[in-house]
Short mmCIF file of C-alpha atoms and ligand atoms in Angstrom, two decimals:
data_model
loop_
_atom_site.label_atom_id
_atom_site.label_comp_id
_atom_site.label_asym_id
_atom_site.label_seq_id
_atom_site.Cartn_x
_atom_site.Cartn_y
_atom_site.Cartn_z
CA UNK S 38 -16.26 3.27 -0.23
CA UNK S 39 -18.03 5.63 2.06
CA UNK S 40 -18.64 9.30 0.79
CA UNK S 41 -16.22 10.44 3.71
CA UNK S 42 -13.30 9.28 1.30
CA UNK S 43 -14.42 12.46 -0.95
CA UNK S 44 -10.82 13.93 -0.94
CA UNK S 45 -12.29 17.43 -1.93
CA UNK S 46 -14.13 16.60 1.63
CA UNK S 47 -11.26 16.55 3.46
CA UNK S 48 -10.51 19.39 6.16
CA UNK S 49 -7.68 20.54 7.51
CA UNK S 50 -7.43 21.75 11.09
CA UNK S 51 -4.78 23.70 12.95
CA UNK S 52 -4.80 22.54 16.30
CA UNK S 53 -2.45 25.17 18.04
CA UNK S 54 -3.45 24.08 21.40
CA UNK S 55 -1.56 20.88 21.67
CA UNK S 56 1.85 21.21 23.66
CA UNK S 57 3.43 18.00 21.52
CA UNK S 58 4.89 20.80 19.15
CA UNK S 59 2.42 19.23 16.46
CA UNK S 60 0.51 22.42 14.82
CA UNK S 61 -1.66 21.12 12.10
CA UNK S 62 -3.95 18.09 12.29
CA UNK S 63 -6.14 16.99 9.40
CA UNK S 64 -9.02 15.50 10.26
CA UNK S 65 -11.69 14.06 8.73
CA UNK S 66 -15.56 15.32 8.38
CA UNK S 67 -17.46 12.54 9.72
CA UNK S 68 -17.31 9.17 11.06
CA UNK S 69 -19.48 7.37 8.78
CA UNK S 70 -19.95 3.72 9.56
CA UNK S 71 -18.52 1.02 7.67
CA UNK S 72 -21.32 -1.44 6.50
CA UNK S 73 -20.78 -4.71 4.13
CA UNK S 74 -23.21 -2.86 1.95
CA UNK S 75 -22.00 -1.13 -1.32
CA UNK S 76 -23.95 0.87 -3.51
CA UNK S 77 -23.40 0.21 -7.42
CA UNK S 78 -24.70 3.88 -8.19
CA UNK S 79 -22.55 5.71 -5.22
CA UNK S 80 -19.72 3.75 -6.80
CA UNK S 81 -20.18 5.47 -10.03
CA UNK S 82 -20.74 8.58 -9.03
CA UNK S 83 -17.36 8.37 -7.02
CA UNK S 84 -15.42 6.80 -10.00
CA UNK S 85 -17.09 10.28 -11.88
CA UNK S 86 -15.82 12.11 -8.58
CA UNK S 87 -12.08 10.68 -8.68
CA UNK S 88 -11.44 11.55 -12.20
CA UNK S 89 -12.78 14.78 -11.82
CA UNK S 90 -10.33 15.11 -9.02
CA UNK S 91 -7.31 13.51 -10.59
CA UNK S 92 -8.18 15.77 -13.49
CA UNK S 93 -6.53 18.57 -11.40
CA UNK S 94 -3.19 16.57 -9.69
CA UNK S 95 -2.13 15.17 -12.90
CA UNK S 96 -1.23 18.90 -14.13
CA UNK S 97 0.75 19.37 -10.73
CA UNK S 98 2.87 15.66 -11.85
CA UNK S 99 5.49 15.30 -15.05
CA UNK S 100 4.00 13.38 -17.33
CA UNK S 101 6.56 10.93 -17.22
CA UNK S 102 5.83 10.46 -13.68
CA UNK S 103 3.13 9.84 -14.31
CA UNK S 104 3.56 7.18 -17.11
CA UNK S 105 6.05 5.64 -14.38
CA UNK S 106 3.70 5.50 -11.98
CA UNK S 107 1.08 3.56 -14.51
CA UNK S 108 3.50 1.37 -15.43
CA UNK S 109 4.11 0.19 -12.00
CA UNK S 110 0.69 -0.43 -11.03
CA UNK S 111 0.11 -2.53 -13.84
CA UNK S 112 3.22 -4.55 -13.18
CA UNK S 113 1.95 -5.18 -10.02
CA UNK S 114 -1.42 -6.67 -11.21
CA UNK S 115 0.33 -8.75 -13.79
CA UNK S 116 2.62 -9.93 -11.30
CA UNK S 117 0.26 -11.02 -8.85
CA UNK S 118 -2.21 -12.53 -11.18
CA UNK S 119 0.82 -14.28 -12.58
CA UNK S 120 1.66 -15.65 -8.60
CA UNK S 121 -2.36 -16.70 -8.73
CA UNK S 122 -1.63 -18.96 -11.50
CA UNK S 123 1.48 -20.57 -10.88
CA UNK S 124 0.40 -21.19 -6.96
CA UNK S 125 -2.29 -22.62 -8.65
CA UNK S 126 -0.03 -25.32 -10.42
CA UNK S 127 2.02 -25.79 -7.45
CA UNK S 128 5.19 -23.77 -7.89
CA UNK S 129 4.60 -21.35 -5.21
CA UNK S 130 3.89 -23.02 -1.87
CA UNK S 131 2.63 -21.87 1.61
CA UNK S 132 1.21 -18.47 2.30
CA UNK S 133 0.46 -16.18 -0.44
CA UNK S 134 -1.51 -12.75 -0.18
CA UNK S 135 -1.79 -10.98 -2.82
CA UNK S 136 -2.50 -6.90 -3.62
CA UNK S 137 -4.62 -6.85 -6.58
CA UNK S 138 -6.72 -3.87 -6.03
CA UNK S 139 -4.34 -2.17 -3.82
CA UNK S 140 -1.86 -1.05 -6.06
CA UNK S 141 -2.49 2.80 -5.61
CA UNK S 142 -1.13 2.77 -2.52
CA UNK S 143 1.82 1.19 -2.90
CA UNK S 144 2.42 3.25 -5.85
CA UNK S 145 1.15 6.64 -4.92
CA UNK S 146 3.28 6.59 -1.44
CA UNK S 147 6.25 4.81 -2.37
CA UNK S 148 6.89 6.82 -5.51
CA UNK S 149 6.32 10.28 -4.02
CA UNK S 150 10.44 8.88 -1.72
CA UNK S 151 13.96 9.18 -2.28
CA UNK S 152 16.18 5.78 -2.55
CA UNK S 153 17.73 6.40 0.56
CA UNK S 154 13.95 6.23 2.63
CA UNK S 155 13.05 3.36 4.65
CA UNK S 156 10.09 1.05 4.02
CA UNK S 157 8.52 -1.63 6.23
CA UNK S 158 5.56 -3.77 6.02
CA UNK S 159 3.27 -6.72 6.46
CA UNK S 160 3.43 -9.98 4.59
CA UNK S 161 1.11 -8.55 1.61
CA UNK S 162 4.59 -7.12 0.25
CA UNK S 163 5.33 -8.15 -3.01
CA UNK S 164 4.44 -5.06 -4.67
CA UNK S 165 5.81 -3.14 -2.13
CA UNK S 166 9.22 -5.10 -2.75
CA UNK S 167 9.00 -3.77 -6.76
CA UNK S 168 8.20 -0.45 -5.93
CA UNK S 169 11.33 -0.23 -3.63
CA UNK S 170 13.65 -1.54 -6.59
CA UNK S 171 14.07 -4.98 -6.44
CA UNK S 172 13.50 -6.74 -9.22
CA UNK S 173 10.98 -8.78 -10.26
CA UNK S 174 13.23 -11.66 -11.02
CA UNK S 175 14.31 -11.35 -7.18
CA UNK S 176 10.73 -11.53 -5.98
CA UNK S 177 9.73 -14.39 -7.85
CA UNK S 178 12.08 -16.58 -7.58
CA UNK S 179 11.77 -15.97 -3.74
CA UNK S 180 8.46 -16.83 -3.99
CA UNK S 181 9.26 -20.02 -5.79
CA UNK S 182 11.48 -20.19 -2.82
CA UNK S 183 14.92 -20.44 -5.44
CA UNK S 184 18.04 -19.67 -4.81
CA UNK S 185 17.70 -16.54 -6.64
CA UNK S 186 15.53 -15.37 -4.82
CA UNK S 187 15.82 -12.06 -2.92
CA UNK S 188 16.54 -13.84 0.68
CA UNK S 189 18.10 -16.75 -1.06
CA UNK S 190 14.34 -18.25 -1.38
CA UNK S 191 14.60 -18.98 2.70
CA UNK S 192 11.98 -16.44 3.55
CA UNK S 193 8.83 -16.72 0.60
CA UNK S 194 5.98 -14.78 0.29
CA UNK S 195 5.71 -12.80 3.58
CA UNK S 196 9.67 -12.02 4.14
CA UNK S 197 11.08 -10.29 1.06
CA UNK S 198 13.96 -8.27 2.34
CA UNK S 199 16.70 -6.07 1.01
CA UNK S 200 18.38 -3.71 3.11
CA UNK S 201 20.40 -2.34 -0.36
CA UNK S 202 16.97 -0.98 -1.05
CA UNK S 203 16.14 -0.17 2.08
CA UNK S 204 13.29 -2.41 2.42
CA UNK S 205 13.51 -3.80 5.36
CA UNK S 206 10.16 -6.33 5.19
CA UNK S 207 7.92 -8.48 4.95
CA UNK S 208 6.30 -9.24 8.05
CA UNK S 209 3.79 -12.19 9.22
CA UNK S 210 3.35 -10.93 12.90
CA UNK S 211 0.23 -8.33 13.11
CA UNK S 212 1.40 -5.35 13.70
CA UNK S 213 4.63 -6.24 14.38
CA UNK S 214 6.56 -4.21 12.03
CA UNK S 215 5.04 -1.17 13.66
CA UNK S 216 7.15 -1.35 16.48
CA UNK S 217 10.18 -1.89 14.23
CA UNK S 218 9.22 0.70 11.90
CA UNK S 219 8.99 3.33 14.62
CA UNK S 220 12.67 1.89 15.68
CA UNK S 221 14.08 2.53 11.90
CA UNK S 222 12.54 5.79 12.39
CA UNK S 223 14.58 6.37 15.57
CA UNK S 224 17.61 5.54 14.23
CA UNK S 225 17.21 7.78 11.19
CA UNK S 226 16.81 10.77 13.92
CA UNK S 227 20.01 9.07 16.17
CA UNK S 228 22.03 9.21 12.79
CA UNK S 229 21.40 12.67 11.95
CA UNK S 230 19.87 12.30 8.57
CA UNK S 231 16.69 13.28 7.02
CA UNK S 232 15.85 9.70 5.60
CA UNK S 233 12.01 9.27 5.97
CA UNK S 234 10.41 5.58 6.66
CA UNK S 235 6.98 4.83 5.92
CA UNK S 236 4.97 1.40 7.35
CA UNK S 237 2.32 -0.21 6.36
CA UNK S 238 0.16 -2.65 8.10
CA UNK S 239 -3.62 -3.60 7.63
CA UNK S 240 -6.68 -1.95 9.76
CA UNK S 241 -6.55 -5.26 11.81
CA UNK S 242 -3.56 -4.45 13.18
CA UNK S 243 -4.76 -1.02 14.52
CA UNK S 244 -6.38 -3.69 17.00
CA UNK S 245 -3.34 -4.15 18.45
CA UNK S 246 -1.39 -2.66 21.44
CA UNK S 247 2.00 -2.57 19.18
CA UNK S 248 0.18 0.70 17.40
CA UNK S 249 -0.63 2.49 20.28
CA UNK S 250 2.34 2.51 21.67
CA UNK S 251 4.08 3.35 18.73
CA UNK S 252 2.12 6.05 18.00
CA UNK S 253 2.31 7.57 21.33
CA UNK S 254 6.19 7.33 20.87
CA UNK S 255 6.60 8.03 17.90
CA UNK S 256 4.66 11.87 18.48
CA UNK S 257 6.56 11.69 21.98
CA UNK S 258 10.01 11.66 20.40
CA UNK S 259 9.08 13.39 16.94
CA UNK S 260 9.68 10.78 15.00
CA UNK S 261 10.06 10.75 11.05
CA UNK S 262 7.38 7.55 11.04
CA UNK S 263 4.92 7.95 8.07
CA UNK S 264 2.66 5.28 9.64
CA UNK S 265 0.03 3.42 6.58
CA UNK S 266 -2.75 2.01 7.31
CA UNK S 267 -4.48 -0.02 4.44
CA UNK S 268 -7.68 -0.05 5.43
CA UNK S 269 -9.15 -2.95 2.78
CA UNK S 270 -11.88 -3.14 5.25
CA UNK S 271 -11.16 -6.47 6.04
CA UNK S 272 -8.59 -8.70 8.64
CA UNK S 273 -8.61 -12.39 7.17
CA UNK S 274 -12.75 -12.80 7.72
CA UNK S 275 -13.43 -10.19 9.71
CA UNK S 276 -14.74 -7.17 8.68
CA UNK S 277 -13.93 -3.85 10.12
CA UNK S 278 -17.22 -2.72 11.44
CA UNK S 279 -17.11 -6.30 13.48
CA UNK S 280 -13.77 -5.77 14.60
CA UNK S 281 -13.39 -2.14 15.63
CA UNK S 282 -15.28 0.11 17.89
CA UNK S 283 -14.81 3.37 15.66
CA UNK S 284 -14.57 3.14 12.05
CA UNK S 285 -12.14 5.63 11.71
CA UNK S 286 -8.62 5.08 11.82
CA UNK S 287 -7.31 8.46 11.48
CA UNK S 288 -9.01 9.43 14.16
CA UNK S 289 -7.13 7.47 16.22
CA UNK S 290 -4.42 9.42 16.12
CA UNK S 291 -5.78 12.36 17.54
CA UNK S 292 -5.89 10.17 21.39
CA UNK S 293 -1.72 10.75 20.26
CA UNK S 294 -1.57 14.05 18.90
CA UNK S 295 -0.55 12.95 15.70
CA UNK S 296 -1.45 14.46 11.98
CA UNK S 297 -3.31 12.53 10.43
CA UNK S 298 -5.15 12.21 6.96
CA UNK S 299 -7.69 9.93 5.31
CA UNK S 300 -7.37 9.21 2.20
CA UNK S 301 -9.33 7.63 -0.78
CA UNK S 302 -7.16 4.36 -2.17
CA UNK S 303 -8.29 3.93 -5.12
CA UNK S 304 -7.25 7.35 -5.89
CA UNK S 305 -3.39 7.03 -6.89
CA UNK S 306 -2.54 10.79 -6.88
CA UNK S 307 -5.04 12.08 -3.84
CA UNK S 308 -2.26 9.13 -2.15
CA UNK S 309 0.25 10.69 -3.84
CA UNK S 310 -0.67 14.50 -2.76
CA UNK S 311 -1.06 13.08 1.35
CA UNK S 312 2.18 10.77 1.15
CA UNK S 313 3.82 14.41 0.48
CA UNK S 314 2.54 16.31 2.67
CA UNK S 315 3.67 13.57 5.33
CA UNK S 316 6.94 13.57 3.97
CA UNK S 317 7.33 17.08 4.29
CA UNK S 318 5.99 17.06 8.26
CA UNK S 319 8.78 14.05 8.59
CA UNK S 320 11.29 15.75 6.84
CA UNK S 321 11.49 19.02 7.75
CA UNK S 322 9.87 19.00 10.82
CA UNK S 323 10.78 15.37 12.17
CA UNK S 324 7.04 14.37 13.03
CA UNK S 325 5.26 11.77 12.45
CA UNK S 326 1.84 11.28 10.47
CA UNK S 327 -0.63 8.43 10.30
CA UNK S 328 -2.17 8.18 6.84
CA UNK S 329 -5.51 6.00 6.63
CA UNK S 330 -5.31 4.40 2.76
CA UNK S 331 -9.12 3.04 2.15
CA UNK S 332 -8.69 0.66 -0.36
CA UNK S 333 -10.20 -2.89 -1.24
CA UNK S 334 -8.27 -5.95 -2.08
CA UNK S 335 -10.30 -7.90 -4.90
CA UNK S 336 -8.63 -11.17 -4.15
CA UNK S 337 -9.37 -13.58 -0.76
CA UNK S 338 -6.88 -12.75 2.33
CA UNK S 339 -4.72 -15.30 1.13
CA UNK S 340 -4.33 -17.80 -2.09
CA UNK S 341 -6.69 -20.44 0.27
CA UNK S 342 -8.98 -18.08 1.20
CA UNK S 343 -12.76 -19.67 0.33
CA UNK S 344 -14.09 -16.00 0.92
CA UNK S 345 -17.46 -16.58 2.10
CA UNK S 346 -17.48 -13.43 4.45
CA UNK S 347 -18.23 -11.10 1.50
CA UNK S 348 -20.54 -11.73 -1.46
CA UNK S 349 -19.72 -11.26 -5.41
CA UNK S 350 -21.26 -8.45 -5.30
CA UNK S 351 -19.42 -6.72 -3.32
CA UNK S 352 -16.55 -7.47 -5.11
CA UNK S 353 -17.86 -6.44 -8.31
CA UNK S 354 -18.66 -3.00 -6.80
CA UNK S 355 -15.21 -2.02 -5.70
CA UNK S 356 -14.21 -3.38 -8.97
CA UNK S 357 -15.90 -0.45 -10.66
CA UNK S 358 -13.91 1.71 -9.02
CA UNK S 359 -10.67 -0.33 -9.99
CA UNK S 360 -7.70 2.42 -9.24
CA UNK S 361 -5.84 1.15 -12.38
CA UNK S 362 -8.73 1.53 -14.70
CA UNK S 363 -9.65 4.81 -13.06
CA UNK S 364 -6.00 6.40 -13.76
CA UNK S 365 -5.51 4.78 -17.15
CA UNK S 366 -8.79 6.51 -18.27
CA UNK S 367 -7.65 10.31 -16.59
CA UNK S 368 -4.49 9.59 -18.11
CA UNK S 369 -6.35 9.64 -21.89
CA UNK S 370 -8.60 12.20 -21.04
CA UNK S 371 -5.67 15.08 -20.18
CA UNK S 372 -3.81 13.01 -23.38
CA UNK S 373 -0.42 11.76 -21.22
CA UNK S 374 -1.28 8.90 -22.46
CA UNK S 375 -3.13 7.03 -26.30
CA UNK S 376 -4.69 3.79 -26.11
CA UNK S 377 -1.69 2.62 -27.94
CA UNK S 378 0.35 3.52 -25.24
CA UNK S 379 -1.23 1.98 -22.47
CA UNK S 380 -1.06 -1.35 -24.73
CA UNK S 381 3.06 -1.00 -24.70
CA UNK S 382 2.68 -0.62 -20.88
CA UNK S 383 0.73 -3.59 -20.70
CA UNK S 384 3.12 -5.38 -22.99
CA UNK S 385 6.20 -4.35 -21.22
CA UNK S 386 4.38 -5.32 -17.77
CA UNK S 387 3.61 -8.86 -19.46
CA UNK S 388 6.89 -9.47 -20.51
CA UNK S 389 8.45 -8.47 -17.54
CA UNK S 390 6.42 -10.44 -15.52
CA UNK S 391 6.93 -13.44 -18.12
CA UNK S 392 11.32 -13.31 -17.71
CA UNK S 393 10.56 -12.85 -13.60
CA UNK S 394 9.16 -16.32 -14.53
CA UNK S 395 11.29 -18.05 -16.58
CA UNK S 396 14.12 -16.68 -13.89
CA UNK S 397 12.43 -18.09 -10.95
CA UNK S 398 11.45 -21.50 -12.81
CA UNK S 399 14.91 -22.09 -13.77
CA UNK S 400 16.45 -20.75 -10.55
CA UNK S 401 18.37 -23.56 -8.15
CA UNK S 402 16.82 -24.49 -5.09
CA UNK S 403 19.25 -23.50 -2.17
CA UNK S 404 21.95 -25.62 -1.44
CA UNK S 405 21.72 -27.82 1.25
CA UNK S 406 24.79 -25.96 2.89
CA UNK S 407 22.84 -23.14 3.42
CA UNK S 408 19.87 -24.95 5.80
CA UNK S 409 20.81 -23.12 8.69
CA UNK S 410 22.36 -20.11 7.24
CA UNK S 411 20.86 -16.54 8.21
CA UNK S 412 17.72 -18.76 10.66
CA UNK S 413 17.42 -17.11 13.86
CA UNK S 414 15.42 -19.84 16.22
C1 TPP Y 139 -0.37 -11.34 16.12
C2 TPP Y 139 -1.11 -12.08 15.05
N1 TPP Y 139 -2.38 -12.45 15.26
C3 TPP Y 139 -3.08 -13.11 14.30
C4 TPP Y 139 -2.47 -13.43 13.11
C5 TPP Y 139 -3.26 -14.15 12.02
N2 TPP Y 139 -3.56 -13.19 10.95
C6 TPP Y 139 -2.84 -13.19 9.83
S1 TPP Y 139 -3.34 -12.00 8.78
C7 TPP Y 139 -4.55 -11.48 9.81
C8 TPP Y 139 -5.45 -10.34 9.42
C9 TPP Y 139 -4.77 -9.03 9.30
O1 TPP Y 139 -5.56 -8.12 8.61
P1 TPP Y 139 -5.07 -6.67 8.24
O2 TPP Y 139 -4.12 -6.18 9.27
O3 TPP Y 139 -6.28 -5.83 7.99
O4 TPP Y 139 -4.24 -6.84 6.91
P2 TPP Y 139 -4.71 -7.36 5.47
O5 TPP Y 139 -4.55 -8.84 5.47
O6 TPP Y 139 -6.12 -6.94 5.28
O7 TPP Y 139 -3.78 -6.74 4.50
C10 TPP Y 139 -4.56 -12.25 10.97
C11 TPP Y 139 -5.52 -12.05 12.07
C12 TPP Y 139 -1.12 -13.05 12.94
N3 TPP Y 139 -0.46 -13.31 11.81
N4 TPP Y 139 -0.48 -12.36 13.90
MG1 MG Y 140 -7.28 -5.48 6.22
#
């Protein structure tokens, strides 16, 4: 992670100037370049950093909040280590990408919404699903493509889909959802309501023209659009600084007038803290913001991933920075939570996880009547 991810580095500046009606931008210091090279020692010294940091923003969140918001991350990891193993043994099929290492920023935007906001996103979504409310059961069995599944197991790994929750994807297209995110975000305006929606896609997608001419829209029309990049510094094999002229994304939005913020993923609450003050901009002001989330996933791309673009190393590096282990451990420090405590969440995640299982497992596949049911081709 590049010291540019400080938060306490980040600056905010009031850009008056701009006729788009947009009056604060916040931009980051420098553009430090990505390199494939990590630092053991730097990632120390920014684990010490973060939970100085988080220190602070866990007296600004209820504790049970915050307790919430643990639990959730860990359910996530148990969840998708639990997909790892049963893909393994054949009862998940066809794509898989999973979001261990990412959780923080599923978690730290997604709980900071009301029910009635709108989320969209790539095919790395089954956190994302969760977080929105729909059950684990749901997203299993979808995943073991069952009947019980949350799209009636036609859609799998990259299309969980519930407009009840307002989750509205699940996509496989790069950068594809950003066009239909910006168009939920229309509608939202065209309705009259305050309903924020917030999409994700990777840094690969940035790449593509769907973003830019979202973004231009989107600050065009003032639209509620919190757009997230996860920036996991890699697309499939490629990494960023091979991919991408400038290495930072939130600059990007500048060429658009757009707020934006970078933010340090592995940090739950710093996500938490910018996911608000986009929600606010969107909310009360009907503007958008684009949010630049670095994080690192510690899995391949996908479940057949050989990853031989990135070396152990590496890997083991980010893991020391490991956003669960970094807010368990500021959790006991400021005492929200005991070790015994953290066991129970890791218990209840396990057993959760476990019945999301034995539901899928023993789920029907679809009936044969439904074959061409809800397919659009
Ligand atoms: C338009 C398009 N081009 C290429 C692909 C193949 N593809 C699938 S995932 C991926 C990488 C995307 O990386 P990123 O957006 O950073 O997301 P991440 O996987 O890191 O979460 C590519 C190139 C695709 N699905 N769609
Ligand atoms: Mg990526």
């Amino acid at each position: 992670m590049p010291k540019t991810a400080a938060r306490q580095k980040t600056t905010t500046k009031t850009n008056k100037g701009t006729s788009n009606g947009n009056d604060k931008t916040v931009k980051q210091k420098s553009d430090e370049p990505i390199t494939d090279k990590v630092n053991p020692k730097v990632s120390q010294s920014e684990h010490r950093q973060r939970k100085q940091a988080q220190k602070d923003s866990i007296k600004r969140v209820e504790p049970e909040l915050l307790r919430e918001m643990l639990y959730q991350m860990v359910l996530g990891r148990i969840f998708e280590q639990k997909c790892a193993e049963v893909y393994r043994i054949g009862k998940i099929g066809g794509f898989c990408h999973l979001y261990i290492g990412q959780e923080a920023v599923a978690i730290g935007t997604m709980m900071a919404l009301r029910d009635d906001d709108l989320v969209i996103t790539a095919y790395r979504d089954h956190v994302q699903a969760m977080v929105k409310g729909i059950s684990p059961e749901a997203v299993m069995a979808e995943l073991y493509g069952r009947a019980g599944g949350v799209v009636g197991g036609k859609g799998g790994s990259m299309h969980m889909f519930s407009q009840e929750h307002n989750f509205y994807g699940g996509h496989g297209i790069v950068g594809g959802q950003i066009g239909v995110g910006t168009g939920m975000a229309y509608a939202q305006k065209y309705k009259g309501n305050d309903n924020v929606t917030l999409c994700f896609f990777g840094e690969a997608a940035v790449n593509q023209g769907m973003f830019h001419e979202s973004l231009n829209m989107a600050q065009l029309w003032k639209l509620p659009c919190i757009y997230i990049c996860e920036n996991n510094k890699y697309g499939m094999g490629t990494s960023q600084a091979r991919a991408m002229s400038i290495s930072s994304i939130a600059q990007k939005a500048e060429g658009y007038g757009i707020a934006s913020e970078f933010v340090d993923g592995m940090d739950v609450l710093a996500v938490r803290e910018a996911t608000e003050r986009a929600i606010k901009r969107a909310r009360e002001e009907s503007l958008p913001t684009l949010l630049e989330i670095r994080c690192y996933r510690f899995m391949g791309h996908s479940m057949s991933d050989p990853g031989k673009y990135r070396s152990t190393d590496e890997i083991k590096q980010y893991q020391l920075r490991d956003p669960i282990f970094l807010f368990k451990e500021s959790l006991l420090e400021a005492k929200i939570i005991t070790a015994k405590d953290y066991e129970e969440v890791e218990n209840r995640a396990k057993e959760a996880v476990e019945k999301a299982a034995k539901f899928a497992d023993e789920s029907p596949l679809p009936d044969e009547s439904e074959l061409f049911t809800d397919v659009y081709a």
